[in-house]
């Protein structure tokens, strides 16, 4: 019975200690990412916004979300760097895909009376 209380305290402190260590590692990783940002990097923010870094301040970063549209964010919202694919999706690929879609006939329009008759027969 005398060992129960120290074991209980130990059982509570060990997970807390391990959680703090994991959190510190994540914070260090995030700080390193935010310090390594350069102009032209594609990033993902904590809110899910995909953008390109166009300017860097002390605690801020300007992100271009569309051509000519720039917004200013805190550096802390940068969640990860996005890796550019070697093969960019090209506009010509859309034409090839559209050409491959088979032609389908438009559905036949039926009057309300025909619909009622069809449903009554089923």
mmCIF file of N, CA and C in Angstrom:
data_model
loop_
_atom_site.group_PDB
_atom_site.id
_atom_site.type_symbol
_atom_site.label_atom_id
_atom_site.label_comp_id
_atom_site.label_asym_id
_atom_site.label_seq_id
_atom_site.Cartn_x
_atom_site.Cartn_y
_atom_site.Cartn_z
ATOM 1 N N UNK A 1 0.817 -1.186 0.000
ATOM 2 C CA UNK A 1 0.000 0.000 0.000
ATOM 3 C C UNK A 1 0.868 1.260 0.000
ATOM 4 N N UNK A 2 2.047 1.172 0.603
ATOM 5 C CA UNK A 2 2.926 2.330 0.664
ATOM 6 C C UNK A 2 3.514 2.661 -0.708
ATOM 7 N N UNK A 3 3.630 1.667 -1.588
ATOM 8 C CA UNK A 3 4.184 1.895 -2.921
ATOM 9 C C UNK A 3 3.130 2.356 -3.925
ATOM 10 N N UNK A 4 1.876 2.236 -3.592
ATOM 11 C CA UNK A 4 0.802 2.568 -4.522
ATOM 12 C C UNK A 4 0.810 4.048 -4.894
ATOM 13 N N UNK A 5 0.935 4.927 -3.929
ATOM 14 C CA UNK A 5 0.898 6.363 -4.209
ATOM 15 C C UNK A 5 2.076 6.810 -5.087
ATOM 16 N N UNK A 6 3.312 6.431 -4.797
ATOM 17 C CA UNK A 6 4.423 6.824 -5.691
ATOM 18 C C UNK A 6 4.283 6.238 -7.101
ATOM 19 N N UNK A 7 3.779 5.014 -7.211
ATOM 20 C CA UNK A 7 3.566 4.424 -8.539
ATOM 21 C C UNK A 7 2.481 5.168 -9.305
ATOM 22 N N UNK A 8 1.447 5.589 -8.603
ATOM 23 C CA UNK A 8 0.368 6.348 -9.234
ATOM 24 C C UNK A 8 0.894 7.689 -9.745
ATOM 25 N N UNK A 9 1.674 8.371 -8.942
ATOM 26 C CA UNK A 9 2.270 9.648 -9.355
ATOM 27 C C UNK A 9 3.184 9.431 -10.561
ATOM 28 N N UNK A 10 3.989 8.391 -10.521
ATOM 29 C CA UNK A 10 4.889 8.084 -11.623
ATOM 30 C C UNK A 10 4.105 7.769 -12.903
ATOM 31 N N UNK A 11 3.016 7.022 -12.757
ATOM 32 C CA UNK A 11 2.188 6.668 -13.910
ATOM 33 C C UNK A 11 1.554 7.907 -14.541
ATOM 34 N N UNK A 12 1.314 8.937 -13.770
ATOM 35 C CA UNK A 12 0.748 10.170 -14.311
ATOM 36 C C UNK A 12 1.819 11.085 -14.902
ATOM 37 N N UNK A 13 2.999 11.094 -14.330
ATOM 38 C CA UNK A 13 4.051 12.003 -14.774
ATOM 39 C C UNK A 13 4.768 11.534 -16.038
ATOM 40 N N UNK A 14 4.934 10.237 -16.213
ATOM 41 C CA UNK A 14 5.665 9.726 -17.381
ATOM 42 C C UNK A 14 4.966 10.096 -18.692
ATOM 43 N N UNK A 15 3.653 9.847 -18.860
ATOM 44 C CA UNK A 15 3.013 10.249 -20.121
ATOM 45 C C UNK A 15 3.053 11.767 -20.342
ATOM 46 N N UNK A 16 2.931 12.530 -19.261
ATOM 47 C CA UNK A 16 2.986 13.977 -19.393
ATOM 48 C C UNK A 16 4.373 14.412 -19.876
ATOM 49 N N UNK A 17 5.413 13.830 -19.320
ATOM 50 C CA UNK A 17 6.781 14.148 -19.722
ATOM 51 C C UNK A 17 7.012 13.784 -21.191
ATOM 52 N N UNK A 18 6.549 12.604 -21.602
ATOM 53 C CA UNK A 18 6.726 12.177 -22.990
ATOM 54 C C UNK A 18 5.949 13.075 -23.952
ATOM 55 N N UNK A 19 4.765 13.503 -23.542
ATOM 56 C CA UNK A 19 3.967 14.405 -24.370
ATOM 57 C C UNK A 19 4.635 15.754 -24.554
ATOM 58 N N UNK A 20 5.245 16.262 -23.503
ATOM 59 C CA UNK A 20 5.944 17.548 -23.585
ATOM 60 C C UNK A 20 7.139 17.441 -24.526
ATOM 61 N N UNK A 21 7.872 16.344 -24.455
ATOM 62 C CA UNK A 21 9.026 16.151 -25.351
ATOM 63 C C UNK A 21 8.581 16.113 -26.809
ATOM 64 N N UNK A 22 7.486 15.399 -27.089
ATOM 65 C CA UNK A 22 6.979 15.300 -28.459
ATOM 66 C C UNK A 22 6.542 16.681 -28.960
ATOM 67 N N UNK A 23 5.876 17.432 -28.085
ATOM 68 C CA UNK A 23 5.414 18.762 -28.460
ATOM 69 C C UNK A 23 6.595 19.694 -28.762
ATOM 70 N N UNK A 24 7.656 19.613 -27.985
ATOM 71 C CA UNK A 24 8.840 20.445 -28.228
ATOM 72 C C UNK A 24 9.483 20.101 -29.569
ATOM 73 N N UNK A 25 9.526 18.812 -29.908
ATOM 74 C CA UNK A 25 10.094 18.407 -31.190
ATOM 75 C C UNK A 25 9.270 18.972 -32.345
ATOM 76 N N UNK A 26 7.947 18.900 -32.227
ATOM 77 C CA UNK A 26 7.070 19.432 -33.271
ATOM 78 C C UNK A 26 7.229 20.942 -33.405
ATOM 79 N N UNK A 27 7.337 21.640 -32.280
ATOM 80 C CA UNK A 27 7.510 23.092 -32.320
ATOM 81 C C UNK A 27 8.839 23.463 -32.975
ATOM 82 N N UNK A 28 9.895 22.713 -32.682
ATOM 83 C CA UNK A 28 11.199 22.977 -33.291
ATOM 84 C C UNK A 28 11.147 22.737 -34.798
ATOM 85 N N UNK A 29 10.456 21.688 -35.200
ATOM 86 C CA UNK A 29 10.320 21.374 -36.622
ATOM 87 C C UNK A 29 9.548 22.483 -37.340
ATOM 88 N N UNK A 30 8.468 22.963 -36.721
ATOM 89 C CA UNK A 30 7.670 24.033 -37.310
ATOM 90 C C UNK A 30 8.474 25.327 -37.395
ATOM 91 N N UNK A 31 9.225 25.656 -36.347
ATOM 92 C CA UNK A 31 10.048 26.870 -36.355
ATOM 93 C C UNK A 31 11.112 26.792 -37.445
ATOM 94 N N UNK A 32 11.701 25.624 -37.627
ATOM 95 C CA UNK A 32 12.711 25.444 -38.674
ATOM 96 C C UNK A 32 12.089 25.646 -40.052
ATOM 97 N N UNK A 33 10.887 25.115 -40.248
ATOM 98 C CA UNK A 33 10.187 25.276 -41.520
ATOM 99 C C UNK A 33 9.916 26.751 -41.787
ATOM 100 N N UNK A 34 9.418 27.466 -40.784
ATOM 101 C CA UNK A 34 9.078 28.874 -40.964
ATOM 102 C C UNK A 34 10.319 29.726 -41.214
ATOM 103 N N UNK A 35 11.442 29.358 -40.629
ATOM 104 C CA UNK A 35 12.684 30.103 -40.854
ATOM 105 C C UNK A 35 13.301 29.797 -42.214
ATOM 106 N N UNK A 36 12.977 28.651 -42.789
ATOM 107 C CA UNK A 36 13.584 28.257 -44.062
ATOM 108 C C UNK A 36 12.769 28.712 -45.274
ATOM 109 N N UNK A 37 11.694 29.457 -45.060
ATOM 110 C CA UNK A 37 10.869 29.913 -46.180
ATOM 111 C C UNK A 37 11.656 30.848 -47.085
ATOM 112 N N UNK A 38 11.452 30.700 -48.385
ATOM 113 C CA UNK A 38 12.059 31.597 -49.361
ATOM 114 C C UNK A 38 10.994 32.023 -50.357
ATOM 115 N N UNK A 39 11.247 33.125 -51.030
ATOM 116 C CA UNK A 39 10.312 33.620 -52.039
ATOM 117 C C UNK A 39 10.198 32.580 -53.150
ATOM 118 N N UNK A 40 8.968 32.296 -53.543
ATOM 119 C CA UNK A 40 8.713 31.312 -54.594
ATOM 120 C C UNK A 40 8.281 29.956 -54.073
ATOM 121 N N UNK A 41 8.391 29.725 -52.768
ATOM 122 C CA UNK A 41 7.963 28.444 -52.189
ATOM 123 C C UNK A 41 6.452 28.310 -52.261
ATOM 124 N N UNK A 42 5.988 27.113 -52.584
ATOM 125 C CA UNK A 42 4.553 26.804 -52.517
ATOM 126 C C UNK A 42 4.294 26.274 -51.120
ATOM 127 N N UNK A 43 3.283 26.834 -50.427
ATOM 128 C CA UNK A 43 3.025 26.464 -49.042
ATOM 129 C C UNK A 43 1.552 26.136 -48.836
ATOM 130 N N UNK A 44 1.299 25.453 -47.724
ATOM 131 C CA UNK A 44 -0.052 25.149 -47.273
ATOM 132 C C UNK A 44 -0.193 25.761 -45.893
ATOM 133 N N UNK A 45 -1.265 26.549 -45.682
ATOM 134 C CA UNK A 45 -1.477 27.174 -44.377
ATOM 135 C C UNK A 45 -2.300 26.252 -43.493
ATOM 136 N N UNK A 46 -2.402 26.621 -42.218
ATOM 137 C CA UNK A 46 -3.183 25.814 -41.282
ATOM 138 C C UNK A 46 -4.661 25.822 -41.633
ATOM 139 N N UNK A 47 -5.111 26.817 -42.397
ATOM 140 C CA UNK A 47 -6.512 26.868 -42.807
ATOM 141 C C UNK A 47 -6.754 26.152 -44.128
ATOM 142 N N UNK A 48 -5.701 25.577 -44.713
ATOM 143 C CA UNK A 48 -5.863 24.798 -45.940
ATOM 144 C C UNK A 48 -5.635 25.588 -47.217
ATOM 145 N N UNK A 49 -5.150 26.807 -47.117
ATOM 146 C CA UNK A 49 -4.915 27.652 -48.283
ATOM 147 C C UNK A 49 -3.604 27.265 -48.960
ATOM 148 N N UNK A 50 -3.655 27.019 -50.258
ATOM 149 C CA UNK A 50 -2.459 26.749 -51.057
ATOM 150 C C UNK A 50 -2.042 28.072 -51.684
ATOM 151 N N UNK A 51 -0.777 28.468 -51.508
ATOM 152 C CA UNK A 51 -0.332 29.763 -52.011
ATOM 153 C C UNK A 51 1.163 29.732 -52.287
ATOM 154 N N UNK A 52 1.642 30.827 -52.891
ATOM 155 C CA UNK A 52 3.060 30.991 -53.192
ATOM 156 C C UNK A 52 3.607 32.161 -52.389
ATOM 157 N N UNK A 53 4.763 31.977 -51.770
ATOM 158 C CA UNK A 53 5.396 33.039 -50.986
ATOM 159 C C UNK A 53 5.954 34.082 -51.952
ATOM 160 N N UNK A 54 5.549 35.372 -51.762
ATOM 161 C CA UNK A 54 6.059 36.440 -52.624
ATOM 162 C C UNK A 54 6.909 37.446 -51.860
ATOM 163 N N UNK A 55 6.764 37.506 -50.529
ATOM 164 C CA UNK A 55 7.590 38.414 -49.718
ATOM 165 C C UNK A 55 7.630 37.893 -48.294
ATOM 166 N N UNK A 56 8.736 38.199 -47.599
ATOM 167 C CA UNK A 56 8.911 37.749 -46.222
ATOM 168 C C UNK A 56 9.215 38.941 -45.331
ATOM 169 N N UNK A 57 8.540 39.005 -44.170
ATOM 170 C CA UNK A 57 8.830 40.017 -43.162
ATOM 171 C C UNK A 57 9.362 39.328 -41.922
ATOM 172 N N UNK A 58 9.512 40.094 -40.824
ATOM 173 C CA UNK A 58 10.009 39.492 -39.586
ATOM 174 C C UNK A 58 9.063 38.419 -39.068
ATOM 175 N N UNK A 59 7.797 38.766 -38.930
ATOM 176 C CA UNK A 59 6.828 37.797 -38.423
ATOM 177 C C UNK A 59 5.709 37.530 -39.397
ATOM 178 N N UNK A 60 5.832 38.083 -40.619
ATOM 179 C CA UNK A 60 4.762 37.942 -41.598
ATOM 180 C C UNK A 60 5.297 37.363 -42.896
ATOM 181 N N UNK A 61 4.366 36.925 -43.701
ATOM 182 C CA UNK A 61 4.695 36.400 -45.022
ATOM 183 C C UNK A 61 3.567 36.827 -45.960
ATOM 184 N N UNK A 62 3.924 37.312 -47.146
ATOM 185 C CA UNK A 62 2.933 37.674 -48.152
ATOM 186 C C UNK A 62 2.754 36.486 -49.080
ATOM 187 N N UNK A 63 1.502 36.060 -49.219
ATOM 188 C CA UNK A 63 1.190 34.887 -50.034
ATOM 189 C C UNK A 63 0.355 35.301 -51.235
ATOM 190 N N UNK A 64 0.725 34.791 -52.400
ATOM 191 C CA UNK A 64 -0.051 35.024 -53.611
ATOM 192 C C UNK A 64 -0.974 33.826 -53.792
ATOM 193 N N UNK A 65 -2.289 34.081 -53.689
ATOM 194 C CA UNK A 65 -3.261 32.993 -53.774
ATOM 195 C C UNK A 65 -3.769 32.807 -55.194
ATOM 196 N N UNK A 66 -3.665 33.839 -56.005
ATOM 197 C CA UNK A 66 -4.024 33.796 -57.415
ATOM 198 C C UNK A 66 -3.165 34.855 -58.100
ATOM 199 N N UNK A 67 -3.014 34.790 -59.405
ATOM 200 C CA UNK A 67 -2.180 35.794 -60.073
ATOM 201 C C UNK A 67 -2.648 37.214 -59.745
ATOM 202 N N UNK A 68 -1.762 37.992 -59.132
ATOM 203 C CA UNK A 68 -2.068 39.378 -58.797
ATOM 204 C C UNK A 68 -2.789 39.585 -57.476
ATOM 205 N N UNK A 69 -3.141 38.518 -56.768
ATOM 206 C CA UNK A 69 -3.856 38.641 -55.491
ATOM 207 C C UNK A 69 -2.931 38.176 -54.376
ATOM 208 N N UNK A 70 -2.500 39.153 -53.555
ATOM 209 C CA UNK A 70 -1.549 38.874 -52.484
ATOM 210 C C UNK A 70 -2.186 39.198 -51.142
ATOM 211 N N UNK A 71 -2.000 38.314 -50.176
ATOM 212 C CA UNK A 71 -2.496 38.531 -48.818
ATOM 213 C C UNK A 71 -1.339 38.387 -47.840
ATOM 214 N N UNK A 72 -1.448 39.087 -46.704
ATOM 215 C CA UNK A 72 -0.398 39.039 -45.686
ATOM 216 C C UNK A 72 -0.849 38.149 -44.538
ATOM 217 N N UNK A 73 0.015 37.228 -44.128
ATOM 218 C CA UNK A 73 -0.294 36.260 -43.080
ATOM 219 C C UNK A 73 0.836 36.257 -42.053
ATOM 220 N N UNK A 74 0.543 35.754 -40.886
ATOM 221 C CA UNK A 74 1.573 35.498 -39.883
ATOM 222 C C UNK A 74 2.371 34.275 -40.333
ATOM 223 N N UNK A 75 3.663 34.265 -40.068
ATOM 224 C CA UNK A 75 4.485 33.104 -40.442
ATOM 225 C C UNK A 75 4.022 31.833 -39.732
ATOM 226 N N UNK A 76 3.392 32.000 -38.583
ATOM 227 C CA UNK A 76 2.993 30.840 -37.783
ATOM 228 C C UNK A 76 1.899 30.008 -38.450
ATOM 229 N N UNK A 77 1.209 30.551 -39.455
ATOM 230 C CA UNK A 77 0.144 29.786 -40.096
ATOM 231 C C UNK A 77 0.662 28.852 -41.182
ATOM 232 N N UNK A 78 1.944 28.951 -41.527
ATOM 233 C CA UNK A 78 2.503 28.062 -42.553
ATOM 234 C C UNK A 78 2.654 26.670 -41.956
ATOM 235 N N UNK A 79 1.939 25.725 -42.549
ATOM 236 C CA UNK A 79 1.917 24.363 -42.016
ATOM 237 C C UNK A 79 2.938 23.458 -42.677
ATOM 238 N N UNK A 80 3.068 23.587 -44.013
ATOM 239 C CA UNK A 80 4.032 22.731 -44.708
ATOM 240 C C UNK A 80 4.385 23.312 -46.066
ATOM 241 N N UNK A 81 5.534 22.909 -46.560
ATOM 242 C CA UNK A 81 5.953 23.258 -47.915
ATOM 243 C C UNK A 81 5.376 22.223 -48.865
ATOM 244 N N UNK A 82 4.866 22.687 -49.987
ATOM 245 C CA UNK A 82 4.319 21.770 -50.981
ATOM 246 C C UNK A 82 5.393 21.465 -52.009
ATOM 247 N N UNK A 83 5.525 20.214 -52.344
ATOM 248 C CA UNK A 83 6.514 19.780 -53.323
ATOM 249 C C UNK A 83 5.872 19.877 -54.696
ATOM 250 N N UNK A 84 6.569 20.551 -55.595
ATOM 251 C CA UNK A 84 6.062 20.689 -56.959
ATOM 252 C C UNK A 84 6.240 19.373 -57.705
ATOM 253 N N UNK A 85 5.217 18.984 -58.451
ATOM 254 C CA UNK A 85 5.330 17.797 -59.292
ATOM 255 C C UNK A 85 6.215 18.118 -60.489
ATOM 256 N N UNK A 86 6.962 17.125 -60.948
ATOM 257 C CA UNK A 86 7.799 17.323 -62.126
ATOM 258 C C UNK A 86 6.947 17.549 -63.366
ATOM 259 N N UNK A 87 5.832 16.842 -63.417
ATOM 260 C CA UNK A 87 4.950 16.978 -64.566
ATOM 261 C C UNK A 87 3.787 17.873 -64.181
ATOM 262 N N UNK A 88 3.789 19.068 -64.732
ATOM 263 C CA UNK A 88 2.686 19.980 -64.475
ATOM 264 C C UNK A 88 1.509 19.572 -65.353
ATOM 265 N N UNK A 89 0.313 19.812 -64.859
ATOM 266 C CA UNK A 89 -0.890 19.544 -65.630
ATOM 267 C C UNK A 89 -0.989 20.608 -66.709
ATOM 268 N N UNK A 90 -1.075 20.188 -67.933
ATOM 269 C CA UNK A 90 -1.103 21.142 -69.029
ATOM 270 C C UNK A 90 -2.513 21.291 -69.566
ATOM 271 N N UNK A 91 -2.778 22.465 -70.120
ATOM 272 C CA UNK A 91 -4.094 22.780 -70.675
ATOM 273 C C UNK A 91 -4.437 21.820 -71.811
ATOM 274 N N UNK A 92 -3.440 21.380 -72.586
ATOM 275 C CA UNK A 92 -3.692 20.479 -73.706
ATOM 276 C C UNK A 92 -4.235 19.135 -73.237
ATOM 277 N N UNK A 93 -3.882 18.721 -72.023
ATOM 278 C CA UNK A 93 -4.363 17.448 -71.503
ATOM 279 C C UNK A 93 -5.881 17.443 -71.370
ATOM 280 N N UNK A 94 -6.465 18.596 -71.087
ATOM 281 C CA UNK A 94 -7.916 18.685 -70.939
ATOM 282 C C UNK A 94 -8.588 18.359 -72.256
ATOM 283 N N UNK A 95 -8.055 18.888 -73.357
ATOM 284 C CA UNK A 95 -8.646 18.625 -74.665
ATOM 285 C C UNK A 95 -8.605 17.135 -74.987
ATOM 286 N N UNK A 96 -7.503 16.472 -74.652
ATOM 287 C CA UNK A 96 -7.394 15.041 -74.912
ATOM 288 C C UNK A 96 -8.416 14.263 -74.100
ATOM 289 N N UNK A 97 -8.605 14.647 -72.861
ATOM 290 C CA UNK A 97 -9.559 13.952 -72.001
ATOM 291 C C UNK A 97 -10.975 14.165 -72.507
ATOM 292 N N UNK A 98 -11.295 15.391 -72.903
ATOM 293 C CA UNK A 98 -12.638 15.691 -73.396
ATOM 294 C C UNK A 98 -12.908 14.924 -74.678
ATOM 295 N N UNK A 99 -11.893 14.783 -75.545
ATOM 296 C CA UNK A 99 -12.082 14.043 -76.790
ATOM 297 C C UNK A 99 -12.371 12.569 -76.534
ATOM 298 N N UNK A 100 -11.912 12.031 -75.413
ATOM 299 C CA UNK A 100 -12.101 10.619 -75.122
ATOM 300 C C UNK A 100 -13.471 10.306 -74.535
ATOM 301 N N UNK A 101 -14.200 11.319 -74.103
ATOM 302 C CA UNK A 101 -15.516 11.084 -73.501
ATOM 303 C C UNK A 101 -16.494 10.712 -74.607
ATOM 304 N N UNK A 102 -17.155 9.560 -74.480
ATOM 305 C CA UNK A 102 -18.095 9.163 -75.530
ATOM 306 C C UNK A 102 -19.335 10.057 -75.512
ATOM 307 N N UNK A 103 -19.885 10.245 -76.712
ATOM 308 C CA UNK A 103 -21.119 11.027 -76.805
ATOM 309 C C UNK A 103 -22.265 10.219 -76.226
ATOM 310 N N UNK A 104 -23.086 10.866 -75.441
ATOM 311 C CA UNK A 104 -24.264 10.205 -74.880
ATOM 312 C C UNK A 104 -25.486 10.979 -75.309
ATOM 313 N N UNK A 105 -26.544 10.256 -75.478
ATOM 314 C CA UNK A 105 -27.781 10.916 -75.879
ATOM 315 C C UNK A 105 -28.398 11.595 -74.670
ATOM 316 N N UNK A 106 -29.033 12.716 -74.926
ATOM 317 C CA UNK A 106 -29.711 13.434 -73.853
ATOM 318 C C UNK A 106 -30.929 12.620 -73.429
ATOM 319 N N UNK A 107 -31.299 12.673 -72.158
ATOM 320 C CA UNK A 107 -32.471 11.924 -71.722
ATOM 321 C C UNK A 107 -33.729 12.435 -72.417
ATOM 322 N N UNK A 108 -34.614 11.503 -72.682
ATOM 323 C CA UNK A 108 -35.858 11.842 -73.360
ATOM 324 C C UNK A 108 -36.771 12.545 -72.363
ATOM 325 N N UNK A 109 -37.300 13.674 -72.794
ATOM 326 C CA UNK A 109 -38.226 14.412 -71.937
ATOM 327 C C UNK A 109 -39.588 13.724 -71.999
ATOM 328 N N UNK A 110 -40.226 13.605 -70.859
ATOM 329 C CA UNK A 110 -41.576 13.049 -70.856
ATOM 330 C C UNK A 110 -42.489 13.999 -70.101
ATOM 331 N N UNK A 111 -43.723 13.970 -70.493
ATOM 332 C CA UNK A 111 -44.705 14.867 -69.878
ATOM 333 C C UNK A 111 -45.085 14.320 -68.504
ATOM 334 N N UNK A 112 -45.679 15.157 -67.658
ATOM 335 C CA UNK A 112 -46.107 14.674 -66.340
ATOM 336 C C UNK A 112 -47.100 13.509 -66.435
ATOM 337 N N UNK A 113 -47.947 13.543 -67.455
ATOM 338 C CA UNK A 113 -48.919 12.457 -67.615
ATOM 339 C C UNK A 113 -48.211 11.144 -67.948
ATOM 340 N N UNK A 114 -47.198 11.211 -68.821
ATOM 341 C CA UNK A 114 -46.450 10.007 -69.176
ATOM 342 C C UNK A 114 -45.689 9.468 -67.967
ATOM 343 N N UNK A 115 -45.160 10.356 -67.164
ATOM 344 C CA UNK A 115 -44.449 9.933 -65.961
ATOM 345 C C UNK A 115 -45.396 9.239 -65.004
ATOM 346 N N UNK A 116 -46.591 9.826 -64.818
ATOM 347 C CA UNK A 116 -47.582 9.224 -63.917
ATOM 348 C C UNK A 116 -47.980 7.843 -64.411
ATOM 349 N N UNK A 117 -48.220 7.713 -65.724
ATOM 350 C CA UNK A 117 -48.597 6.424 -66.294
ATOM 351 C C UNK A 117 -47.480 5.396 -66.115
ATOM 352 N N UNK A 118 -46.248 5.820 -66.348
ATOM 353 C CA UNK A 118 -45.108 4.913 -66.214
ATOM 354 C C UNK A 118 -44.954 4.443 -64.771
ATOM 355 N N UNK A 119 -45.109 5.347 -63.818
ATOM 356 C CA UNK A 119 -44.965 4.982 -62.417
ATOM 357 C C UNK A 119 -46.121 4.115 -61.929
ATOM 358 N N UNK A 120 -47.311 4.350 -62.455
ATOM 359 C CA UNK A 120 -48.458 3.520 -62.067
ATOM 360 C C UNK A 120 -48.288 2.092 -62.570
ATOM 361 N N UNK A 121 -47.664 1.928 -63.733
ATOM 362 C CA UNK A 121 -47.463 0.596 -64.299
ATOM 363 C C UNK A 121 -46.370 -0.175 -63.566
ATOM 364 N N UNK A 122 -45.469 0.521 -62.907
ATOM 365 C CA UNK A 122 -44.379 -0.159 -62.193
ATOM 366 C C UNK A 122 -44.854 -0.564 -60.881
#
